[in-house]
Amino acid sequence: MKRAVLVAALLIGLDLTILVLSGGVSIFGPVGIAGVFTRLALALILTYLYTRSGLPSPNLWAFLAILLLLIPLLHFRGYRLRGDGLWYYAYAHSLAFDGDIDLSNNYEGLGIGHFPGSQKVRETGRARYTFPVGAPLTWIPCMALGHVGAWVRNLHGIETAYDGFSDPYLHAVALGNLLIGWLGLLVLDRLLRQWFSPSVSLATTVGIGLGSFLLWYLAFQSIYTHALTFLFVSLFLLRWTQRPKTVSDYAILGGLLGIAACVRWQTAVFVLLPFLSLAKESAAKKWRFVAASAGAMGGLFLLGILPQLVTWKAIFGRFFIGVPLGSAYMRWQDPFLTETLFS
């Protein structure tokens, strides 16, 4: 019985995935609002029945329910390409479909070739790209799933191009980001359960996930970097709060932080936390351990951020270009604290 429930839940989940990827077409044909919510209700019931026998995490059922409830927001209300997301997507599209980072044709395909942020760099002749590269790199497998959505639409007579610009590819990246952010919620819950009960951890995580602007970047404006940043910063904090004790622990912290910085440069500031830990080790005069740990952490950090450095070199002719968005991007004397906290 339990195996049959699991198989049914997986099949409903697969059909929901195809439905979101294709923009409203299941393997059986186009689906309206009633069909979507019927599938969601069945998925919730089947998941509950299967999880009654016990779960590795006491909060997992609640998080599965949250994921299923976020899907209609993404499907019916989610925007796709807007603002900075256009440039992020152009980078992912160029790697996935052209195998290069010559972005001129990708900018033209998205209608942003005439924008100042898309103009060619004088030194290299390549179209400029002034954004982090980590998120677009993770979207490449998602874009491959876009072929499934395009195939299903064509199967049912809805002509759809397999070019990476049609809707199924955007839906695939948006769904991927929703799943990434959902995994971040699981990590945050695990982080909080080091100090609090499962119920308090769940309530806090749900409050952060659904009561902050994170919800906007999970289900509405989902083709951005915020979901992936949330996941890697949560993983980093989980590892750091478990108190690194070996050189390998510090190497892992460096790798996680390097990837996070490749996704969103500002996250590099979290390097202060492991350095505080190493400062305590220095106070105990563990000099060799401190040197080895700092070296391992720095080496893995550079490895994690290497795709960004290589991209800068290819596009701008230099491995490091400072703040590519210009000096006004960081206003140290006017940080917009009140606007950020109370907008």
CSV table of C-alpha atoms in Angstrom, one decimal:
chain,number,residue,atom,x,y,z
A,1,MET,CA,0.0,0.0,0.0
A,2,LYS,CA,2.7,2.4,1.0
A,3,ARG,CA,4.6,1.7,-2.3
A,4,ALA,CA,1.5,2.3,-4.3
A,5,VAL,CA,0.9,5.7,-2.6
A,6,LEU,CA,4.6,6.7,-3.3
A,7,VAL,CA,4.3,5.8,-6.9
A,8,ALA,CA,1.1,7.7,-7.3
A,9,ALA,CA,2.6,10.8,-5.6
A,10,LEU,CA,5.6,10.6,-7.8
A,11,LEU,CA,3.5,10.4,-10.9
A,12,ILE,CA,1.3,13.4,-9.8
A,13,GLY,CA,4.5,15.3,-9.1
A,14,LEU,CA,5.9,14.5,-12.5
A,15,ASP,CA,2.7,15.6,-14.2
A,16,LEU,CA,2.8,18.9,-12.2
A,17,THR,CA,6.4,19.4,-13.2
A,18,ILE,CA,5.6,19.0,-16.9
A,19,LEU,CA,2.6,21.2,-16.5
A,20,VAL,CA,4.7,24.1,-15.0
A,21,LEU,CA,7.5,23.6,-17.6
A,22,SER,CA,5.1,23.7,-20.5
A,23,GLY,CA,3.1,26.6,-19.1
A,24,GLY,CA,-0.2,24.8,-18.6
A,25,VAL,CA,0.0,21.6,-20.7
A,26,SER,CA,0.3,18.2,-19.0
A,27,ILE,CA,1.3,15.0,-20.8
A,28,PHE,CA,-2.4,14.5,-21.4
A,29,GLY,CA,-3.1,17.9,-22.9
A,30,PRO,CA,-3.9,21.6,-21.8
A,31,VAL,CA,-5.0,22.0,-18.2
A,32,GLY,CA,-7.1,24.8,-16.7
A,33,ILE,CA,-7.2,26.3,-13.2
A,34,ALA,CA,-9.4,23.5,-11.9
A,35,GLY,CA,-7.0,20.8,-13.2
A,36,VAL,CA,-4.0,22.4,-11.6
A,37,PHE,CA,-5.6,22.7,-8.2
A,38,THR,CA,-7.0,19.1,-8.4
A,39,ARG,CA,-3.5,17.8,-9.0
A,40,LEU,CA,-2.1,19.9,-6.1
A,41,ALA,CA,-4.8,18.6,-3.8
A,42,LEU,CA,-4.1,15.0,-4.8
A,43,ALA,CA,-0.3,15.6,-4.3
A,44,LEU,CA,-0.9,17.0,-0.8
A,45,ILE,CA,-3.1,14.1,0.2
A,46,LEU,CA,-0.8,11.4,-1.2
A,47,THR,CA,2.3,13.1,0.3
A,48,TYR,CA,0.5,13.2,3.7
A,49,LEU,CA,-0.5,9.6,3.5
A,50,TYR,CA,3.0,8.5,2.6
A,51,THR,CA,4.7,10.6,5.3
A,52,ARG,CA,2.5,9.4,8.2
A,53,SER,CA,4.9,6.5,8.8
A,54,GLY,CA,7.7,8.8,9.8
A,55,LEU,CA,10.2,11.1,8.2
A,56,PRO,CA,13.9,11.8,8.7
A,57,SER,CA,12.9,15.4,9.6
A,58,PRO,CA,9.9,16.1,11.7
A,59,ASN,CA,9.2,19.2,9.7
A,60,LEU,CA,9.5,17.7,6.2
A,61,TRP,CA,5.8,17.2,5.6
A,62,ALA,CA,5.2,20.9,6.3
A,63,PHE,CA,7.9,21.9,3.9
A,64,LEU,CA,6.6,19.6,1.2
A,65,ALA,CA,3.2,21.3,1.6
A,66,ILE,CA,4.7,24.7,1.4
A,67,LEU,CA,6.4,23.7,-1.9
A,68,LEU,CA,3.2,22.5,-3.4
A,69,LEU,CA,1.4,25.6,-2.3
A,70,LEU,CA,4.0,27.8,-3.9
A,71,ILE,CA,3.7,26.1,-7.3
A,72,PRO,CA,0.4,27.8,-8.2
A,73,LEU,CA,1.9,31.2,-7.3
A,74,LEU,CA,4.8,30.5,-9.7
A,75,HIS,CA,2.6,29.1,-12.4
A,76,PHE,CA,-0.2,31.6,-12.4
A,77,ARG,CA,1.4,34.8,-11.0
A,78,GLY,CA,5.1,34.5,-11.5
A,79,TYR,CA,6.8,37.0,-13.8
A,80,ARG,CA,9.7,35.6,-15.9
A,81,LEU,CA,12.3,37.9,-17.4
A,82,ARG,CA,12.5,41.4,-16.0
A,83,GLY,CA,15.3,43.8,-15.0
A,84,ASP,CA,18.7,42.2,-14.2
A,85,GLY,CA,17.2,38.8,-14.9
A,86,LEU,CA,17.5,39.5,-18.7
A,87,TRP,CA,21.3,39.7,-18.5
A,88,TYR,CA,21.6,36.7,-16.2
A,89,TYR,CA,19.4,34.6,-18.6
A,90,ALA,CA,21.4,35.8,-21.6
A,91,TYR,CA,24.6,34.5,-20.1
A,92,ALA,CA,23.0,31.1,-19.3
A,93,HIS,CA,21.5,30.9,-22.8
A,94,SER,CA,24.8,31.7,-24.5
A,95,LEU,CA,26.6,28.8,-22.6
A,96,ALA,CA,23.7,26.4,-23.0
A,97,PHE,CA,22.9,27.0,-26.7
A,98,ASP,CA,26.1,28.6,-28.2
A,99,GLY,CA,28.8,27.1,-26.0
A,100,ASP,CA,30.5,30.5,-25.5
A,101,ILE,CA,30.2,33.8,-23.7
A,102,ASP,CA,29.9,36.0,-26.8
A,103,LEU,CA,26.6,37.5,-25.7
A,104,SER,CA,25.7,39.9,-28.6
A,105,ASN,CA,23.3,37.5,-30.3
A,106,ASN,CA,21.7,36.5,-27.0
A,107,TYR,CA,21.1,40.2,-26.1
A,108,GLU,CA,19.5,40.7,-29.4
A,109,GLY,CA,17.3,37.6,-29.0
A,110,LEU,CA,16.1,39.1,-25.7
A,111,GLY,CA,15.6,42.6,-27.1
A,112,ILE,CA,18.3,44.2,-24.9
A,113,GLY,CA,21.1,44.6,-27.4
A,114,HIS,CA,20.6,48.4,-27.4
A,115,PHE,CA,20.9,48.9,-23.7
A,116,PRO,CA,24.1,50.5,-22.2
A,117,GLY,CA,24.7,47.3,-20.2
A,118,SER,CA,24.9,45.3,-23.4
A,119,GLN,CA,27.4,47.4,-25.4
A,120,LYS,CA,30.7,46.1,-26.5
A,121,VAL,CA,33.9,46.5,-24.4
A,122,ARG,CA,36.5,48.6,-26.3
A,123,GLU,CA,39.5,46.4,-25.3
A,124,THR,CA,38.1,43.1,-26.3
A,125,GLY,CA,35.2,43.8,-28.7
A,126,ARG,CA,32.9,41.5,-26.7
A,127,ALA,CA,29.5,42.5,-25.4
A,128,ARG,CA,29.8,43.5,-21.8
A,129,TYR,CA,28.4,41.5,-18.9
A,130,THR,CA,28.5,43.3,-15.5
A,131,PHE,CA,26.7,40.7,-13.3
A,132,PRO,CA,27.7,37.6,-11.3
A,133,VAL,CA,27.9,34.4,-13.2
A,134,GLY,CA,27.2,31.8,-10.5
A,135,ALA,CA,23.4,31.7,-10.9
A,136,PRO,CA,23.4,31.4,-14.7
A,137,LEU,CA,25.8,28.5,-14.5
A,138,THR,CA,23.4,26.6,-12.3
A,139,TRP,CA,20.5,27.3,-14.7
A,140,ILE,CA,22.0,25.4,-17.6
A,141,PRO,CA,20.6,22.0,-16.5
A,142,CYS,CA,17.2,23.7,-15.9
A,143,MET,CA,17.3,25.1,-19.5
A,144,ALA,CA,17.8,21.5,-20.7
A,145,LEU,CA,14.5,20.7,-19.1
A,146,GLY,CA,13.0,23.4,-21.1
A,147,HIS,CA,13.2,21.1,-24.1
A,148,VAL,CA,10.7,18.8,-22.3
A,149,GLY,CA,8.2,21.6,-21.9
A,150,ALA,CA,8.6,22.6,-25.6
A,151,TRP,CA,8.2,19.0,-26.7
A,152,VAL,CA,5.0,18.6,-24.7
A,153,ARG,CA,3.5,21.8,-26.1
A,154,ASN,CA,4.4,20.7,-29.7
A,155,LEU,CA,3.0,17.3,-29.0
A,156,HIS,CA,-0.4,18.8,-28.4
A,157,GLY,CA,-0.3,21.2,-31.4
A,158,ILE,CA,1.0,24.3,-29.7
A,159,GLU,CA,3.9,25.4,-31.9
A,160,THR,CA,6.9,26.2,-29.7
A,161,ALA,CA,10.5,26.9,-30.7
A,162,TYR,CA,13.3,24.8,-29.2
A,163,ASP,CA,15.5,28.0,-29.2
A,164,GLY,CA,15.9,28.7,-25.5
A,165,PHE,CA,13.8,31.9,-25.8
A,166,SER,CA,10.3,30.4,-25.8
A,167,ASP,CA,8.3,30.2,-22.6
A,168,PRO,CA,9.2,26.6,-21.5
A,169,TYR,CA,12.8,27.5,-21.0
A,170,LEU,CA,11.9,30.5,-18.8
A,171,HIS,CA,9.4,28.3,-16.9
A,172,ALA,CA,12.2,25.7,-16.3
A,173,VAL,CA,14.6,28.2,-14.9
A,174,ALA,CA,11.9,29.7,-12.7
A,175,LEU,CA,10.9,26.3,-11.4
A,176,GLY,CA,14.6,25.4,-10.7
A,177,ASN,CA,15.0,28.6,-8.7
A,178,LEU,CA,11.9,27.8,-6.7
A,179,LEU,CA,13.3,24.4,-5.8
A,180,ILE,CA,16.7,25.9,-4.9
A,181,GLY,CA,15.1,28.4,-2.6
A,182,TRP,CA,13.0,25.6,-1.1
A,183,LEU,CA,16.2,23.6,-0.3
A,184,GLY,CA,17.5,26.8,1.4
A,185,LEU,CA,14.5,26.7,3.7
A,186,LEU,CA,15.3,23.1,4.6
A,187,VAL,CA,18.9,24.1,5.4
A,188,LEU,CA,17.7,27.0,7.5
A,189,ASP,CA,15.4,24.8,9.4
A,190,ARG,CA,18.3,22.4,10.1
A,191,LEU,CA,20.4,25.4,11.2
A,192,LEU,CA,17.8,26.6,13.7
A,193,ARG,CA,17.1,23.1,15.1
A,194,GLN,CA,20.6,23.2,16.6
A,195,TRP,CA,19.2,25.5,19.3
A,196,PHE,CA,15.4,25.4,19.1
A,197,SER,CA,12.6,22.8,19.0
A,198,PRO,CA,11.3,21.6,15.6
A,199,SER,CA,8.1,23.6,16.0
A,200,VAL,CA,9.9,26.8,16.8
A,201,SER,CA,12.4,26.2,13.9
A,202,LEU,CA,9.5,25.5,11.5
A,203,ALA,CA,7.6,28.6,12.5
A,204,THR,CA,10.7,30.8,12.2
A,205,THR,CA,11.7,29.4,8.8
A,206,VAL,CA,8.2,29.7,7.4
A,207,GLY,CA,8.1,33.3,8.7
A,208,ILE,CA,11.4,34.1,7.0
A,209,GLY,CA,10.4,32.3,3.8
A,210,LEU,CA,6.9,33.6,3.4
A,211,GLY,CA,7.0,36.8,5.4
A,212,SER,CA,10.0,38.4,3.9
A,213,PHE,CA,10.9,39.5,0.3
A,214,LEU,CA,12.4,36.0,-0.2
A,215,LEU,CA,8.9,34.9,-1.2
A,216,TRP,CA,8.9,37.4,-4.1
A,217,TYR,CA,12.1,35.9,-5.5
A,218,LEU,CA,10.9,32.4,-5.1
A,219,ALA,CA,7.5,32.5,-6.7
A,220,PHE,CA,7.1,35.8,-8.5
A,221,GLN,CA,10.4,37.3,-9.7
A,222,SER,CA,12.2,34.0,-9.7
A,223,ILE,CA,14.8,34.4,-12.5
A,224,TYR,CA,17.2,36.3,-10.2
A,225,THR,CA,20.1,35.3,-7.9
A,226,HIS,CA,18.4,35.5,-4.6
A,227,ALA,CA,17.2,31.9,-4.2
A,228,LEU,CA,20.7,30.5,-4.9
A,229,THR,CA,22.3,33.1,-2.6
A,230,PHE,CA,19.9,32.1,0.2
A,231,LEU,CA,20.8,28.4,-0.2
A,232,PHE,CA,24.6,28.8,-0.2
A,233,VAL,CA,24.7,31.4,2.6
A,234,SER,CA,22.4,29.0,4.7
A,235,LEU,CA,24.8,26.1,3.9
A,236,PHE,CA,27.8,28.3,4.9
A,237,LEU,CA,26.2,29.4,8.2
A,238,LEU,CA,25.2,25.8,9.0
A,239,ARG,CA,28.8,24.6,8.6
A,240,TRP,CA,30.2,27.5,10.5
A,241,THR,CA,27.9,27.2,13.4
A,242,GLN,CA,28.9,23.6,13.8
A,243,ARG,CA,32.3,25.0,14.7
A,244,PRO,CA,35.0,24.1,12.2
A,245,LYS,CA,37.7,21.8,13.8
A,246,THR,CA,39.8,20.6,11.0
A,247,VAL,CA,41.6,22.0,7.9
A,248,SER,CA,39.0,20.2,5.8
A,249,ASP,CA,36.2,22.1,7.6
A,250,TYR,CA,37.7,25.4,6.7
A,251,ALA,CA,38.3,24.3,3.1
A,252,ILE,CA,34.6,23.5,2.8
A,253,LEU,CA,33.7,26.9,4.2
A,254,GLY,CA,36.0,28.5,1.7
A,255,GLY,CA,34.4,26.6,-1.2
A,256,LEU,CA,30.8,27.4,-0.1
A,257,LEU,CA,31.7,31.1,0.3
A,258,GLY,CA,33.5,31.2,-3.0
A,259,ILE,CA,30.4,29.8,-4.8
A,260,ALA,CA,28.2,32.2,-2.9
A,261,ALA,CA,30.4,35.1,-3.9
A,262,CYS,CA,30.2,33.9,-7.5
A,263,VAL,CA,26.4,34.1,-7.3
A,264,ARG,CA,26.3,37.4,-5.5
A,265,TRP,CA,29.5,39.3,-4.8
A,266,GLN,CA,28.4,40.9,-1.5
A,267,THR,CA,28.3,37.6,0.2
A,268,ALA,CA,32.1,37.6,0.4
A,269,VAL,CA,31.7,39.7,3.6
A,270,PHE,CA,30.8,36.5,5.4
A,271,VAL,CA,34.5,35.6,5.3
A,272,LEU,CA,34.7,37.5,8.6
A,273,LEU,CA,33.0,34.7,10.5
A,274,PRO,CA,35.6,31.9,9.8
A,275,PHE,CA,38.4,34.5,10.4
A,276,LEU,CA,36.9,35.1,13.8
A,277,SER,CA,37.1,31.4,14.5
A,278,LEU,CA,40.8,31.3,13.3
A,279,ALA,CA,41.5,34.3,15.5
A,280,LYS,CA,40.5,32.2,18.5
A,281,GLU,CA,42.8,29.5,17.3
A,282,SER,CA,45.6,32.0,17.0
A,283,ALA,CA,45.0,33.1,20.6
A,284,ALA,CA,45.7,29.5,21.5
A,285,LYS,CA,49.0,29.7,19.5
A,286,LYS,CA,48.0,26.9,17.0
A,287,TRP,CA,50.0,28.7,14.3
A,288,ARG,CA,50.4,25.7,11.9
A,289,PHE,CA,46.7,24.8,12.1
A,290,VAL,CA,45.7,28.4,11.5
A,291,ALA,CA,48.1,28.8,8.5
A,292,ALA,CA,46.9,25.5,6.9
A,293,SER,CA,43.3,26.3,7.5
A,294,ALA,CA,43.5,29.8,6.1
A,295,GLY,CA,45.4,28.5,3.1
A,296,ALA,CA,42.8,25.8,2.4
A,297,MET,CA,39.9,28.1,2.9
A,298,GLY,CA,41.5,30.7,0.6
A,299,GLY,CA,42.3,28.1,-2.1
A,300,LEU,CA,38.8,26.7,-2.2
A,301,PHE,CA,37.3,30.2,-2.2
A,302,LEU,CA,39.3,31.1,-5.3
A,303,LEU,CA,38.2,27.9,-6.9
A,304,GLY,CA,34.6,28.7,-6.2
A,305,ILE,CA,34.8,32.2,-7.6
A,306,LEU,CA,37.1,31.2,-10.6
A,307,PRO,CA,34.2,31.2,-13.2
A,308,GLN,CA,33.7,34.9,-12.4
A,309,LEU,CA,37.4,35.7,-12.8
A,310,VAL,CA,37.6,33.8,-16.1
A,311,THR,CA,34.5,35.6,-17.4
A,312,TRP,CA,35.9,39.0,-16.6
A,313,LYS,CA,39.2,38.1,-18.3
A,314,ALA,CA,37.3,36.9,-21.5
A,315,ILE,CA,35.0,40.0,-21.6
A,316,PHE,CA,37.0,42.8,-20.1
A,317,GLY,CA,40.6,41.6,-20.7
A,318,ARG,CA,41.4,41.5,-16.9
A,319,PHE,CA,40.8,38.9,-14.2
A,320,PHE,CA,39.6,41.6,-11.8
A,321,ILE,CA,37.7,44.8,-12.7
A,322,GLY,CA,36.5,46.1,-9.3
A,323,VAL,CA,32.9,47.1,-9.3
A,324,PRO,CA,31.8,46.6,-13.0
A,325,LEU,CA,28.5,48.5,-12.5
A,326,GLY,CA,30.3,51.7,-11.7
A,327,SER,CA,31.3,53.7,-8.6
A,328,ALA,CA,27.7,54.7,-7.8
A,329,TYR,CA,26.9,51.0,-7.3
A,330,MET,CA,28.3,51.1,-3.7
A,331,ARG,CA,27.5,54.3,-1.8
A,332,TRP,CA,29.3,53.8,1.5
A,333,GLN,CA,28.3,57.2,2.8
A,334,ASP,CA,24.6,56.7,1.9
A,335,PRO,CA,23.8,53.0,2.3
A,336,PHE,CA,20.0,53.3,2.2
A,337,LEU,CA,19.6,51.6,5.5
A,338,THR,CA,16.1,52.9,6.4
A,339,GLU,CA,14.9,52.3,2.8
A,340,THR,CA,16.2,48.7,2.9
A,341,LEU,CA,14.8,47.9,6.3
A,342,PHE,CA,11.5,49.7,6.1
A,343,SER,CA,10.6,49.8,2.4
